[in-house]
Structure formats: structure tokens, C-alpha cells
Amino acid sequence: MLKKIISTMAMMALTLSAAVSSSAVTMYSPDGRTAEMEESQSRSRSIIGWYTEPPILMYAADGDILYVIPSEVEAYKSVGWYTEPPVLMYAADGRTLYVIPSEVEAYEAVGWHTDIPVKMYAADGRTLDVSPSEVDAYKAVGWYTEPITDPEKIYYNRMIALKQQYPTGTPWDNGNFYSWNGGIYSFGYGCAAFAFMLSDAAFGDLPSRIVYPVSFKDVRVGDILRINENNHSVIVLEVKSDHVVIAEGNYNYSVYWGRTLSASEVERADYLMTRYPE
């Protein structure tokens, strides 16, 4: 009789064990832990941050984070949550937009920025929106952070700034060389080298073009005049009513600032190189 009771109890235990196993679930915590438990226990674990699937970390634009199960991801995306920390992008017209990091380059390619863009101005009237980190690079090639009302004054100041380094009397002859960014000639020696150096200081990488014949009314600050039967180059510092003030190298084998050419002398120039657009 005792053996029969023991056998019956053993069968009941096995049945209970099977019932527990059949209702067991795996729970997942955000830190990667897992736990096997009865379904009835899983409900209490859910209350304290355990999930029935491996949880996905979601990010809100305001910095909030939230764990959700995979089947809920799309629903949270539809109301402004992200699967990566979102990046705030800026448009030139003031619009803003949050995107995930993997989308940043695509938005930059169509004019969005990861910083509030800065509007840059060129002397020829062009404008461009750039990121703050790019401002100095654009300044170095002739762009400005304010509209240009008198570009020739700016060009003059850039050229005259070199007078301190190369004052009148500085030795300068055909041994002096300079690689030019203007595009018509790649480089120059002597007088051309000095004119090209000042031209680049004024205009950066702007392209040049040749003008011929030369009309005094068309001459502007920073233009290069080729004179003396195509034997000498000078650069215009100032334009007056009837003459120009020039700077030049290889003038008596040295640098000279402030010589003048009359309007008629200007118009006898072999040609003019300018970096102002047509």
C-alpha cells in the first residue's frame, strides 16, 4: 500500500513538472541577461523592465531613451523615435530635421548641415551657405561673412598688406618666381611674379581673363597691365579719374609701390588681365 502511495505521488510530481515546463517563458533584460520562468511570473518581471523578446533601444530627439520589443519599433518610429541617436540637421532657410547618423551624408549632399549654416558672400555677388567649420577656408579664397558693398577696397587692402613684407626697395629681379592661381599662366618670373603674387593675395583662386584692347574706363583695382611693348607687368592698386596707382616688381631690380600711369599710358598697354567676371 505504501509503495502504491509513493508511486502515485511521483506521478503527480512528474505531471506538475511537465505543466510548469510547458508554461515557461524566456524573459530578456536590457543589459543582456535572460531568465526562464513561469508565464505567471513573467507578468511581474515585465513591470520591472524585462521583455518577452530581446529589447531594442530607441532614442527621442529630446534625449529620452526607451526599450521596446522588435514588433513595436515601427510604431515608435512613426511618432518620432529612432533606432540610433538622432542628429539635428539645419537647412539654409531655417528648417531643422532629425535624422539617423547613417542618413547624414545623404542630407549633406542636398544642402543640409550638421551645424547652423553661415551665409558667405563673394565679391562678384554669389552667395553660399557653409558649415561654421568651413568659414575660414572660404575666407582664405576670397569669400566673406557679410555682403560686399565695395569689393575693390577689400582687394586693395589685401594687396597693400604685403607692402610691410615687401617694402619699396626690396630686391626683386628675374630670379624671383611665383606660381599663379589665375589660370592663364601657371607661373611668372620677375615683374610677372610680383604682380601674380599680389593678384592671388587679392583674389584667391578666382580665374583670370585677358582684355584687349585696354580701355581706361574698364580698369579696376587688382587688374594686371602688361606694358612697355610686352616687357613689363604691373598691378593696379588704385584707379583715379585720369590715372592709376600701381605696384610692381623688378622696377630697377626692386619692388616699387605708388608709381602712376596716366589714362593714355594705360590704354597703350599691350593687354590687361582681370579676375573680375564679365
Tab-separated table of C-alpha atoms in Angstrom:
chain	number	residue	atom	x	y	z
A	1	MET	CA	0.000	0.000	0.000
A	2	LEU	CA	2.878	2.382	0.899
A	3	LYS	CA	4.569	1.655	-2.402
A	4	LYS	CA	1.371	2.498	-4.252
A	5	ILE	CA	1.069	5.857	-2.478
A	6	ILE	CA	4.692	6.727	-3.236
A	7	SER	CA	4.209	5.780	-6.884
A	8	THR	CA	1.103	7.932	-7.127
A	9	MET	CA	2.918	10.936	-5.596
A	10	ALA	CA	5.804	10.518	-8.019
A	11	MET	CA	3.425	10.559	-10.959
A	12	MET	CA	1.789	13.730	-9.627
A	13	ALA	CA	5.204	15.401	-9.294
A	14	LEU	CA	6.108	14.496	-12.868
A	15	THR	CA	2.790	15.853	-14.106
A	16	LEU	CA	3.296	19.122	-12.177
A	17	SER	CA	6.842	19.414	-13.548
A	18	ALA	CA	5.577	18.939	-17.086
A	19	ALA	CA	2.893	21.559	-16.544
A	20	VAL	CA	5.452	24.065	-15.296
A	21	SER	CA	7.797	23.355	-18.242
A	22	SER	CA	5.047	23.743	-20.768
A	23	SER	CA	4.178	27.233	-19.439
A	24	ALA	CA	7.766	28.501	-19.004
A	25	VAL	CA	8.865	31.601	-20.967
A	26	THR	CA	12.229	33.259	-21.629
A	27	MET	CA	12.499	36.844	-20.436
A	28	TYR	CA	15.136	39.375	-21.580
A	29	SER	CA	16.612	42.326	-19.700
A	30	PRO	CA	18.130	45.429	-21.381
A	31	ASP	CA	21.575	44.537	-20.012
A	32	GLY	CA	21.600	41.206	-21.881
A	33	ARG	CA	20.535	38.833	-19.141
A	34	THR	CA	17.931	36.140	-19.754
A	35	ALA	CA	15.778	34.151	-17.364
A	36	GLU	CA	13.453	31.178	-17.686
A	37	MET	CA	10.249	31.498	-15.627
A	38	GLU	CA	6.612	30.564	-15.487
A	39	GLU	CA	4.244	32.650	-17.552
A	40	SER	CA	2.576	33.898	-14.395
A	41	GLN	CA	5.927	35.227	-13.151
A	42	SER	CA	6.705	36.916	-16.477
A	43	ARG	CA	3.987	39.473	-15.917
A	44	SER	CA	5.639	40.733	-12.728
A	45	ARG	CA	9.037	40.814	-14.479
A	46	SER	CA	7.562	42.926	-17.281
A	47	ILE	CA	6.607	45.539	-14.715
A	48	ILE	CA	10.272	45.914	-13.643
A	49	GLY	CA	11.746	46.156	-17.160
A	50	TRP	CA	12.038	42.628	-18.528
A	51	TYR	CA	10.776	41.755	-22.016
A	52	THR	CA	9.477	38.705	-23.852
A	53	GLU	CA	11.813	39.482	-26.800
A	54	PRO	CA	15.338	40.951	-26.923
A	55	PRO	CA	14.605	44.683	-26.406
A	56	ILE	CA	15.583	47.437	-28.870
A	57	LEU	CA	16.860	50.765	-27.551
A	58	MET	CA	15.001	53.716	-29.074
A	59	TYR	CA	16.057	57.384	-28.966
A	60	ALA	CA	13.954	60.541	-28.900
A	61	ALA	CA	15.076	63.937	-30.248
A	62	ASP	CA	14.869	65.441	-26.740
A	63	GLY	CA	17.362	62.919	-25.359
A	64	ASP	CA	14.914	60.419	-23.876
A	65	ILE	CA	15.561	56.711	-24.401
A	66	LEU	CA	13.199	53.762	-24.267
A	67	TYR	CA	13.412	49.993	-24.660
A	68	VAL	CA	10.758	48.339	-26.794
A	69	ILE	CA	10.268	44.885	-28.272
A	70	PRO	CA	11.060	44.471	-32.001
A	71	SER	CA	7.398	44.306	-33.004
A	72	GLU	CA	6.883	47.810	-31.564
A	73	VAL	CA	9.792	49.518	-33.360
A	74	GLU	CA	7.864	50.731	-36.409
A	75	ALA	CA	5.077	52.149	-34.270
A	76	TYR	CA	7.594	54.193	-32.252
A	77	LYS	CA	9.382	55.362	-35.408
A	78	SER	CA	6.080	56.719	-36.697
A	79	VAL	CA	5.828	59.052	-33.698
A	80	GLY	CA	9.396	60.390	-33.805
A	81	TRP	CA	11.592	57.795	-32.112
A	82	TYR	CA	14.825	56.486	-33.672
A	83	THR	CA	16.920	53.320	-33.503
A	84	GLU	CA	20.111	55.448	-33.315
A	85	PRO	CA	20.833	58.728	-31.509
A	86	PRO	CA	19.344	61.294	-33.922
A	87	VAL	CA	21.399	64.081	-35.496
A	88	LEU	CA	19.892	67.551	-35.841
A	89	MET	CA	20.311	68.910	-39.380
A	90	TYR	CA	19.904	72.518	-40.496
A	91	ALA	CA	18.740	73.954	-43.817
A	92	ALA	CA	19.785	77.360	-45.113
A	93	ASP	CA	16.176	78.572	-44.972
A	94	GLY	CA	15.916	77.898	-41.236
A	95	ARG	CA	14.273	74.485	-41.316
A	96	THR	CA	15.541	71.741	-38.992
A	97	LEU	CA	15.264	67.985	-39.209
A	98	TYR	CA	16.342	64.991	-37.132
A	99	VAL	CA	17.905	62.070	-38.998
A	100	ILE	CA	19.808	58.953	-38.005
A	101	PRO	CA	23.619	59.047	-38.413
A	102	SER	CA	23.597	56.811	-41.465
A	103	GLU	CA	21.457	59.393	-43.306
A	104	VAL	CA	23.652	62.428	-42.568
A	105	GLU	CA	25.786	62.279	-45.735
A	106	ALA	CA	22.735	61.952	-47.971
A	107	TYR	CA	21.202	65.078	-46.423
A	108	GLU	CA	24.503	66.979	-46.633
A	109	ALA	CA	24.599	66.155	-50.354
A	110	VAL	CA	21.346	68.082	-50.868
A	111	GLY	CA	22.269	71.151	-48.839
A	112	TRP	CA	21.626	70.284	-45.192
A	113	HIS	CA	24.221	70.906	-42.473
A	114	THR	CA	25.054	69.464	-39.067
A	115	ASP	CA	25.636	72.996	-37.734
A	116	ILE	CA	23.672	76.178	-38.248
A	117	PRO	CA	24.938	77.271	-41.700
A	118	VAL	CA	26.757	80.539	-42.275
A	119	LYS	CA	25.993	82.548	-45.408
A	120	MET	CA	29.136	83.529	-47.292
A	121	TYR	CA	29.381	86.286	-49.895
A	122	ALA	CA	31.673	86.586	-52.917
A	123	ALA	CA	32.788	89.875	-54.387
A	124	ASP	CA	31.020	89.037	-57.658
A	125	GLY	CA	27.651	88.731	-55.918
A	126	ARG	CA	27.496	84.976	-55.421
A	127	THR	CA	26.338	83.557	-52.067
A	128	LEU	CA	26.933	80.194	-50.460
A	129	ASP	CA	25.814	78.526	-47.222
A	130	VAL	CA	28.567	76.616	-45.422
A	131	SER	CA	29.112	74.966	-42.053
A	132	PRO	CA	30.872	77.078	-39.377
A	133	SER	CA	33.921	74.829	-39.586
A	134	GLU	CA	34.316	75.749	-43.279
A	135	VAL	CA	34.178	79.532	-42.852
A	136	ASP	CA	37.934	80.126	-42.526
A	137	ALA	CA	38.679	78.014	-45.594
A	138	TYR	CA	36.243	80.047	-47.680
A	139	LYS	CA	37.638	83.306	-46.315
A	140	ALA	CA	41.081	82.190	-47.456
A	141	VAL	CA	39.894	82.022	-51.068
A	142	GLY	CA	38.062	85.325	-51.168
A	143	TRP	CA	34.650	84.803	-49.551
A	144	TYR	CA	33.159	86.999	-46.808
A	145	THR	CA	30.651	86.618	-43.993
A	146	GLU	CA	28.972	89.930	-44.884
A	147	PRO	CA	27.696	91.316	-48.186
A	148	ILE	CA	30.399	93.035	-50.192
A	149	THR	CA	29.498	96.660	-50.848
A	150	ASP	CA	32.954	97.738	-52.047
A	151	PRO	CA	34.996	94.732	-53.216
A	152	GLU	CA	37.755	96.877	-54.700
A	153	LYS	CA	38.520	98.306	-51.269
A	154	ILE	CA	38.909	94.782	-49.940
A	155	TYR	CA	41.188	93.813	-52.817
A	156	TYR	CA	43.280	96.929	-52.245
A	157	ASN	CA	43.654	96.157	-48.530
A	158	ARG	CA	44.753	92.606	-49.281
A	159	MET	CA	47.430	93.778	-51.679
A	160	ILE	CA	48.683	96.693	-49.618
A	161	ALA	CA	49.082	94.339	-46.635
A	162	LEU	CA	52.091	92.863	-48.470
A	163	LYS	CA	53.836	96.219	-48.507
A	164	GLN	CA	55.098	95.628	-44.989
A	165	GLN	CA	56.770	92.374	-46.068
A	166	TYR	CA	57.971	93.729	-49.413
A	167	PRO	CA	58.523	97.488	-48.993
A	168	THR	CA	59.772	99.726	-51.783
A	169	GLY	CA	63.413	98.909	-52.428
A	170	THR	CA	63.154	95.191	-51.653
A	171	PRO	CA	65.417	93.399	-54.151
A	172	TRP	CA	63.316	91.760	-56.858
A	173	ASP	CA	64.537	90.698	-60.282
A	174	ASN	CA	64.023	87.975	-62.873
A	175	GLY	CA	65.298	85.414	-60.402
A	176	ASN	CA	62.114	85.745	-58.369
A	177	PHE	CA	59.487	83.101	-59.195
A	178	TYR	CA	55.801	82.702	-58.328
A	179	SER	CA	53.182	80.031	-59.213
A	180	TRP	CA	49.914	81.765	-60.089
A	181	ASN	CA	46.324	80.652	-59.386
A	182	GLY	CA	44.816	82.861	-62.095
A	183	GLY	CA	44.838	80.206	-64.773
A	184	ILE	CA	46.130	81.931	-67.930
A	185	TYR	CA	49.773	81.438	-66.961
A	186	SER	CA	50.924	78.816	-64.473
A	187	PHE	CA	53.789	80.919	-63.135
A	188	GLY	CA	55.858	84.019	-63.680
A	189	TYR	CA	59.334	85.456	-63.081
A	190	GLY	CA	60.446	88.941	-62.110
A	191	CYS	CA	57.779	91.605	-62.643
A	192	ALA	CA	55.135	88.991	-63.523
A	193	ALA	CA	55.887	87.024	-60.356
A	194	PHE	CA	55.302	90.104	-58.183
A	195	ALA	CA	52.067	91.020	-59.988
A	196	PHE	CA	50.825	87.424	-59.736
A	197	MET	CA	51.605	87.290	-56.004
A	198	LEU	CA	49.570	90.422	-55.289
A	199	SER	CA	46.809	89.207	-57.590
A	200	ASP	CA	46.460	85.947	-55.643
A	201	ALA	CA	46.534	87.840	-52.351
A	202	ALA	CA	43.582	89.888	-53.599
A	203	PHE	CA	41.521	87.292	-55.443
A	204	GLY	CA	42.481	83.855	-54.104
A	205	ASP	CA	41.530	81.209	-56.652
A	206	LEU	CA	39.295	83.292	-58.918
A	207	PRO	CA	40.068	82.704	-62.605
A	208	SER	CA	41.531	85.409	-64.825
A	209	ARG	CA	40.799	86.511	-68.366
A	210	ILE	CA	42.581	88.699	-70.896
A	211	VAL	CA	41.104	92.010	-72.054
A	212	TYR	CA	42.289	93.706	-75.249
A	213	PRO	CA	42.259	96.445	-76.311
A	214	VAL	CA	42.502	98.192	-72.958
A	215	SER	CA	40.033	100.972	-72.170
A	216	PHE	CA	40.785	103.163	-69.164
A	217	LYS	CA	37.142	103.144	-68.067
A	218	ASP	CA	37.265	99.324	-67.702
A	219	VAL	CA	40.367	99.176	-65.485
A	220	ARG	CA	39.749	98.099	-61.886
A	221	VAL	CA	41.745	97.564	-58.692
A	222	GLY	CA	43.779	94.353	-58.918
A	223	ASP	CA	43.981	94.259	-62.715
A	224	ILE	CA	47.383	93.402	-64.190
A	225	LEU	CA	48.642	95.582	-67.046
A	226	ARG	CA	51.246	94.311	-69.472
A	227	ILE	CA	53.145	97.388	-70.698
A	228	ASN	CA	56.352	98.597	-72.345
A	229	GLU	CA	55.849	96.618	-75.551
A	230	ASN	CA	55.006	93.452	-73.622
A	231	ASN	CA	58.147	93.653	-71.470
A	232	HIS	CA	56.803	94.604	-68.030
A	233	SER	CA	53.870	93.691	-65.751
A	234	VAL	CA	52.343	95.977	-63.123
A	235	ILE	CA	49.272	95.621	-60.903
A	236	VAL	CA	46.709	98.346	-60.281
A	237	LEU	CA	46.313	99.482	-56.660
A	238	GLU	CA	44.006	102.463	-57.190
A	239	VAL	CA	42.017	103.945	-60.051
A	240	LYS	CA	41.732	107.750	-60.140
A	241	SER	CA	39.853	109.977	-62.568
A	242	ASP	CA	42.761	110.300	-65.011
A	243	HIS	CA	45.439	107.870	-63.825
A	244	VAL	CA	46.104	104.666	-61.911
A	245	VAL	CA	48.431	103.938	-58.990
A	246	ILE	CA	50.429	100.743	-59.432
A	247	ALA	CA	52.742	98.327	-57.633
A	248	GLU	CA	55.476	96.428	-59.426
A	249	GLY	CA	58.466	94.160	-59.046
A	250	ASN	CA	61.731	94.228	-60.988
A	251	TYR	CA	61.458	98.002	-61.342
A	252	ASN	CA	65.162	98.870	-61.353
A	253	TYR	CA	65.659	95.345	-59.909
A	254	SER	CA	63.465	96.010	-56.881
A	255	VAL	CA	59.909	96.380	-55.590
A	256	TYR	CA	58.204	99.736	-56.045
A	257	TRP	CA	54.860	100.905	-54.655
A	258	GLY	CA	53.000	104.026	-55.778
A	259	ARG	CA	54.162	104.870	-59.289
A	260	THR	CA	51.383	106.230	-61.513
A	261	LEU	CA	50.330	105.682	-65.099
A	262	SER	CA	48.184	108.207	-66.971
A	263	ALA	CA	44.977	107.187	-68.691
A	264	SER	CA	46.683	107.356	-72.056
A	265	GLU	CA	49.553	105.160	-70.827
A	266	VAL	CA	47.037	102.632	-69.539
A	267	GLU	CA	45.294	102.480	-72.888
A	268	ARG	CA	48.626	101.855	-74.620
A	269	ALA	CA	49.052	98.673	-72.574
A	270	ASP	CA	49.619	95.521	-74.610
A	271	TYR	CA	46.775	93.819	-72.763
A	272	LEU	CA	45.099	93.584	-69.368
A	273	MET	CA	44.468	90.532	-67.177
A	274	THR	CA	41.491	90.795	-64.852
A	275	ARG	CA	39.917	88.413	-62.341
A	276	TYR	CA	36.555	90.157	-62.296
A	277	PRO	CA	33.867	88.139	-64.089
A	278	GLU	CA	32.405	89.504	-67.319
